[in-house]
PDB file of C-alpha atoms in Angstrom:
ATOM      1  CA  MET A   1     101.725  12.885 -64.527  1.00 51.00           C
ATOM      2  CA  THR A   2     105.287  13.855 -64.116  1.00 47.00           C
ATOM      3  CA  SER A   3     106.532  14.652 -60.620  1.00 47.00           C
ATOM      4  CA  SER A   4     108.272  18.320 -60.469  1.00 46.00           C
ATOM      5  CA  THR A   5     111.819  18.385 -59.860  1.00 51.00           C
ATOM      6  CA  ASN A   6     111.069  22.350 -58.525  1.00 56.00           C
ATOM      7  CA  SER A   7     111.032  23.246 -54.905  1.00 82.00           C
ATOM      8  CA  TYR A   8     107.192  23.623 -55.340  1.00 89.00           C
ATOM      9  CA  ILE A   9     103.940  21.118 -56.203  1.00 93.00           C
ATOM     10  CA  CYS A  10     102.470  22.329 -59.413  1.00 93.00           C
ATOM     11  CA  ILE A  11      98.744  21.940 -59.584  1.00 93.00           C
ATOM     12  CA  ILE A  12      96.152  22.616 -62.712  1.00 94.00           C
ATOM     13  CA  THR A  13      92.660  22.965 -61.442  1.00 92.00           C
ATOM     14  CA  SER A  14      89.399  24.979 -62.865  1.00 91.00           C
ATOM     15  CA  THR A  15      89.048  28.326 -61.705  1.00 91.00           C
ATOM     16  CA  ASP A  16      86.235  26.925 -59.388  1.00 88.00           C
ATOM     17  CA  PHE A  17      88.970  25.463 -57.007  1.00 89.00           C
ATOM     18  CA  LYS A  18      91.427  28.049 -57.540  1.00 92.00           C
ATOM     19  CA  ALA A  19      91.144  29.896 -54.297  1.00 92.00           C
ATOM     20  CA  PHE A  20      90.385  26.704 -52.334  1.00 90.00           C
ATOM     21  CA  LEU A  21      93.765  25.471 -53.299  1.00 91.00           C
ATOM     22  CA  GLU A  22      95.725  28.788 -52.660  1.00 94.00           C
ATOM     23  CA  GLU A  23      94.564  28.754 -49.144  1.00 93.00           C
ATOM     24  CA  LEU A  24      95.072  25.085 -48.754  1.00 91.00           C
ATOM     25  CA  GLY A  25      98.982  25.990 -50.275  1.00 93.00           C
ATOM     26  CA  LYS A  26      99.173  28.515 -47.807  1.00 95.00           C
ATOM     27  CA  GLN A  27      98.993  26.301 -45.132  1.00 95.00           C
ATOM     28  CA  PHE A  28     100.758  23.434 -46.652  1.00 93.00           C
ATOM     29  CA  GLU A  29     103.676  25.855 -47.052  1.00 94.00           C
ATOM     30  CA  GLU A  30     103.828  27.158 -43.571  1.00 95.00           C
ATOM     31  CA  GLU A  31     103.364  23.139 -42.323  1.00 94.00           C
ATOM     32  CA  GLU A  32     105.588  21.676 -44.940  1.00 93.00           C
ATOM     33  CA  GLY A  33     107.914  24.410 -46.157  1.00 93.00           C
ATOM     34  CA  ILE A  34     106.795  23.688 -49.701  1.00 93.00           C
ATOM     35  CA  LYS A  35     104.957  26.023 -51.763  1.00 95.00           C
ATOM     36  CA  ILE A  36     101.839  25.231 -54.111  1.00 94.00           C
ATOM     37  CA  ASN A  37     101.919  26.637 -57.517  1.00 93.00           C
ATOM     38  CA  VAL A  38      98.216  26.672 -58.648  1.00 94.00           C
ATOM     39  CA  ILE A  39      97.922  27.069 -62.254  1.00 93.00           C
ATOM     40  CA  SER A  40      93.964  27.626 -63.156  1.00 93.00           C
ATOM     41  CA  GLU A  41      92.103  27.715 -66.433  1.00 92.00           C
ATOM     42  CA  ALA A  42      88.354  28.323 -66.809  1.00 93.00           C
ATOM     43  CA  TYR A  43      86.530  24.763 -66.286  1.00 91.00           C
ATOM     44  CA  ASP A  44      85.944  24.711 -70.180  1.00 92.00           C
ATOM     45  CA  ASN A  45      89.613  25.289 -70.692  1.00 93.00           C
ATOM     46  CA  THR A  46      90.884  23.155 -67.854  1.00 93.00           C
ATOM     47  CA  HIS A  47      90.760  19.299 -69.422  1.00 94.00           C
ATOM     48  CA  ASN A  48      93.219  20.921 -72.772  1.00 93.00           C
ATOM     49  CA  LYS A  49      95.358  22.487 -70.354  1.00 93.00           C
ATOM     50  CA  ILE A  50      95.926  19.408 -68.172  1.00 93.00           C
ATOM     51  CA  THR A  51      96.596  17.284 -71.628  1.00 92.00           C
ATOM     52  CA  THR A  52      98.756  19.707 -73.180  1.00 91.00           C
ATOM     53  CA  GLY A  53     100.755  20.160 -69.963  1.00 88.00           C
ATOM     54  CA  VAL A  54     101.133  16.580 -68.880  1.00 87.00           C
ATOM     55  CA  MET A  55     101.854  15.535 -72.826  1.00 85.00           C
ATOM     56  CA  GLY A  56     104.363  18.266 -73.581  1.00 86.00           C
ATOM     57  CA  GLY A  57     106.272  17.127 -70.815  1.00 86.00           C
ATOM     58  CA  SER A  58     105.490  20.331 -67.962  1.00 85.00           C
ATOM     59  CA  ALA A  59     105.819  19.285 -64.562  1.00 85.00           C
ATOM     60  CA  VAL A  60     102.249  18.803 -63.281  1.00 89.00           C
ATOM     61  CA  ASP A  61     102.284  16.848 -60.087  1.00 91.00           C
ATOM     62  CA  MET A  62      98.195  17.026 -59.172  1.00 91.00           C
ATOM     63  CA  ALA A  63      95.512  17.942 -61.489  1.00 91.00           C
ATOM     64  CA  TYR A  64      91.415  18.682 -61.040  1.00 89.00           C
ATOM     65  CA  LEU A  65      90.125  15.384 -62.536  1.00 88.00           C
ATOM     66  CA  ASP A  66      86.455  15.856 -63.614  1.00 89.00           C
ATOM     67  CA  THR A  67      84.752  12.394 -63.368  1.00 88.00           C
ATOM     68  CA  ILE A  68      84.423  12.422 -67.049  1.00 89.00           C
ATOM     69  CA  TRP A  69      87.919  12.410 -67.693  1.00 92.00           C
ATOM     70  CA  THR A  70      88.784   9.606 -65.591  1.00 93.00           C
ATOM     71  CA  ALA A  71      88.930   6.585 -67.940  1.00 95.00           C
ATOM     72  CA  GLU A  72      90.459   8.909 -70.695  1.00 95.00           C
ATOM     73  CA  PHE A  73      93.333  10.467 -68.251  1.00 94.00           C
ATOM     74  CA  ALA A  74      93.998   6.773 -66.543  1.00 95.00           C
ATOM     75  CA  ALA A  75      94.091   4.870 -69.898  1.00 95.00           C
ATOM     76  CA  SER A  76      96.367   7.621 -71.289  1.00 92.00           C
ATOM     77  CA  GLY A  77      98.829   7.652 -68.445  1.00 90.00           C
ATOM     78  CA  ILE A  78      98.104  11.218 -67.929  1.00 90.00           C
ATOM     79  CA  ALA A  79      96.705   9.928 -64.204  1.00 92.00           C
ATOM     80  CA  LEU A  80      98.323   7.611 -62.038  1.00 92.00           C
ATOM     81  CA  PRO A  81      96.186   4.930 -59.769  1.00 95.00           C
ATOM     82  CA  LEU A  82      96.108   6.595 -55.995  1.00 93.00           C
ATOM     83  CA  ASP A  83      95.122   3.273 -54.308  1.00 90.00           C
ATOM     84  CA  GLY A  84      97.999   3.270 -52.215  1.00 89.00           C
ATOM     85  CA  TYR A  85      96.857   6.387 -50.545  1.00 89.00           C
ATOM     86  CA  LEU A  86      93.494   5.700 -50.305  1.00 87.00           C
ATOM     87  CA  THR A  87      93.697   3.856 -46.623  1.00 89.00           C
ATOM     88  CA  ASP A  88      90.647   3.270 -44.568  1.00 87.00           C
ATOM     89  CA  GLU A  89      91.531   6.530 -42.607  1.00 90.00           C
ATOM     90  CA  ALA A  90      91.690   8.462 -46.027  1.00 86.00           C
ATOM     91  CA  ARG A  91      88.485   6.770 -46.528  1.00 86.00           C
ATOM     92  CA  GLU A  92      86.669   7.946 -43.738  1.00 87.00           C
ATOM     93  CA  GLY A  93      83.998  10.275 -44.167  1.00 84.00           C
ATOM     94  CA  ILE A  94      83.620  10.060 -48.484  1.00 85.00           C
ATOM     95  CA  ILE A  95      80.887   8.480 -49.449  1.00 83.00           C
ATOM     96  CA  ASP A  96      81.715   5.293 -51.445  1.00 85.00           C
ATOM     97  CA  ALA A  97      80.190   6.939 -54.911  1.00 83.00           C
ATOM     98  CA  GLY A  98      82.544   9.985 -54.592  1.00 85.00           C
ATOM     99  CA  ILE A  99      85.605   7.305 -54.807  1.00 87.00           C
ATOM    100  CA  ASP A 100      83.905   5.116 -57.117  1.00 89.00           C
ATOM    101  CA  GLN A 101      83.528   7.823 -59.900  1.00 88.00           C
ATOM    102  CA  LEU A 102      87.081   8.388 -60.146  1.00 91.00           C
ATOM    103  CA  VAL A 103      87.761   4.425 -60.288  1.00 93.00           C
ATOM    104  CA  TYR A 104      89.014   2.898 -63.643  1.00 95.00           C
ATOM    105  CA  ASP A 105      89.595  -1.053 -64.499  1.00 96.00           C
ATOM    106  CA  GLY A 106      89.475  -1.047 -60.678  1.00 95.00           C
ATOM    107  CA  LYS A 107      91.969   1.376 -59.661  1.00 95.00           C
ATOM    108  CA  ALA A 108      91.201   4.846 -58.081  1.00 93.00           C
ATOM    109  CA  TYR A 109      92.872   8.064 -59.967  1.00 94.00           C
ATOM    110  CA  GLY A 110      91.423  10.496 -57.759  1.00 90.00           C
ATOM    111  CA  ILE A 111      90.496  11.610 -54.353  1.00 86.00           C
ATOM    112  CA  PRO A 112      87.593  13.786 -54.463  1.00 84.00           C
ATOM    113  CA  TYR A 113      87.939  16.852 -51.971  1.00 76.00           C
ATOM    114  CA  VAL A 114      84.332  18.396 -52.412  1.00 72.00           C
ATOM    115  CA  ASN A 115      80.838  17.208 -53.284  1.00 67.00           C
ATOM    116  CA  ASN A 116      79.784  18.280 -56.809  1.00 63.00           C
ATOM    117  CA  GLY A 117      76.791  15.841 -56.411  1.00 61.00           C
ATOM    118  CA  LYS A 118      73.710  17.263 -58.343  1.00 64.00           C
ATOM    119  CA  TRP A 119      70.162  17.386 -56.317  1.00 67.00           C
ATOM    120  CA  MET A 120      67.161  17.358 -57.413  1.00 74.00           C
ATOM    121  CA  PHE A 121      63.634  18.493 -56.029  1.00 79.00           C
ATOM    122  CA  LEU A 122      59.916  18.168 -57.064  1.00 83.00           C
ATOM    123  CA  GLN A 123      56.915  20.573 -56.465  1.00 88.00           C
ATOM    124  CA  LYS A 124      54.290  18.215 -55.320  1.00 91.00           C
ATOM    125  CA  ARG A 125      51.667  20.960 -55.975  1.00 94.00           C
ATOM    126  CA  ILE A 126      53.042  21.404 -59.648  1.00 94.00           C
ATOM    127  CA  LEU A 127      53.170  17.265 -60.170  1.00 94.00           C
ATOM    128  CA  LYS A 128      49.422  17.301 -58.903  1.00 96.00           C
ATOM    129  CA  ASP A 129      48.290  20.336 -60.998  1.00 96.00           C
ATOM    130  CA  GLY A 130      49.564  18.372 -63.905  1.00 96.00           C
ATOM    131  CA  GLY A 131      48.080  15.181 -62.987  1.00 97.00           C
ATOM    132  CA  TYR A 132      50.929  13.082 -61.339  1.00 96.00           C
ATOM    133  CA  ASP A 133      50.439  11.391 -58.607  1.00 95.00           C
ATOM    134  CA  GLU A 134      53.928   9.809 -58.117  1.00 93.00           C
ATOM    135  CA  PRO A 135      57.127  11.915 -59.131  1.00 92.00           C
ATOM    136  CA  PRO A 136      59.313   9.743 -61.868  1.00 92.00           C
ATOM    137  CA  ALA A 137      60.683   6.666 -61.324  1.00 91.00           C
ATOM    138  CA  THR A 138      63.249   6.649 -64.328  1.00 89.00           C
ATOM    139  CA  TRP A 139      65.118   8.993 -66.283  1.00 84.00           C
ATOM    140  CA  GLU A 140      62.665   8.498 -69.260  1.00 90.00           C
ATOM    141  CA  GLU A 141      59.656   9.239 -66.874  1.00 92.00           C
ATOM    142  CA  LEU A 142      61.431  12.472 -65.789  1.00 90.00           C
ATOM    143  CA  PHE A 143      61.479  13.953 -69.478  1.00 88.00           C
ATOM    144  CA  ALA A 144      58.430  13.085 -70.569  1.00 92.00           C
ATOM    145  CA  MET A 145      56.792  14.373 -67.272  1.00 93.00           C
ATOM    146  CA  SER A 146      58.936  17.312 -67.319  1.00 91.00           C
ATOM    147  CA  LYS A 147      57.900  18.349 -71.307  1.00 92.00           C
ATOM    148  CA  ASP A 148      54.738  17.591 -70.431  1.00 94.00           C
ATOM    149  CA  LEU A 149      54.323  20.164 -67.300  1.00 94.00           C
ATOM    150  CA  ALA A 150      56.367  22.699 -69.349  1.00 92.00           C
ATOM    151  CA  ASP A 151      53.405  22.018 -72.528  1.00 94.00           C
ATOM    152  CA  GLN A 152      50.551  22.324 -69.815  1.00 95.00           C
ATOM    153  CA  GLY A 153      52.026  26.058 -68.740  1.00 95.00           C
ATOM    154  CA  LEU A 154      52.643  24.916 -65.327  1.00 94.00           C
ATOM    155  CA  VAL A 155      56.829  25.139 -65.377  1.00 90.00           C
ATOM    156  CA  LYS A 156      58.684  27.196 -67.950  1.00 86.00           C
ATOM    157  CA  HIS A 157      61.499  24.819 -68.051  1.00 80.00           C
ATOM    158  CA  GLY A 158      60.449  20.670 -66.805  1.00 78.00           C
ATOM    159  CA  ILE A 159      64.702  20.300 -66.061  1.00 79.00           C
ATOM    160  CA  LEU A 160      67.340  22.576 -64.780  1.00 73.00           C
ATOM    161  CA  TYR A 161      70.915  21.799 -64.377  1.00 63.00           C
ATOM    162  CA  GLY A 162      73.505  24.559 -63.834  1.00 55.00           C
ATOM    163  CA  ASN A 163      72.315  27.137 -66.004  1.00 45.00           C
ATOM    164  CA  ARG A 164      70.989  24.804 -69.186  1.00 45.00           C
ATOM    165  CA  TRP A 165      67.750  23.398 -69.515  1.00 45.00           C
ATOM    166  CA  PHE A 166      66.900  20.630 -71.904  1.00 46.00           C
ATOM    167  CA  TRP A 167      64.310  18.117 -73.061  1.00 44.00           C
ATOM    168  CA  ALA A 168      65.537  14.480 -73.914  1.00 37.00           C
TER     169      ALA A 168
END
C-alpha cells in the first residue's frame, strides 16, 4: 500500500468494522493529533474497493484484510509485510492461528484485531436419535452425517454457516 501524504490515515474496511474503527480513530486523533479517515464498503465490495483504490494510486494506508485475500494481496504488492511490527509484546494475547492465517511466504501481512473464528455446536440428542454414538471426526463425516440427519427429518439443515446452509 502507498503511504498517504495527507494529514490523516486512510483505512478501507467493510461496513462490519466501520463503527469500531471510527471510535478507535477518535481516540487516536485525541492522543496523536492525526485524523483517521475510514472508508467502508459492504463486505462483498470491500475487496474491489481495496484493489482498485491501491492499484489506481489512491492514498490507502491500511485496509481490512480477509484471510482469504492474504496470498493475493501479498503477491501483488497490495499488502506489505508487517513482521517488524509483530514483536513479542504485540503478539501477546493473540492465538498463533490468528496470525498464521495472515502469513504468506513466511511473512505476516496482517494483524488480527477481531476474532472471526467459527464455532461448531453439536446436539448429542439429535446425533443419538440419528443413530450416531460419536460426533464426526472428518469434514467428510460431518457432511455425510448432516445430510443423513436432514434426510431422517431430525434437522432442517445439517450445517449452517452464517445465513447459508449447504451440503458437500
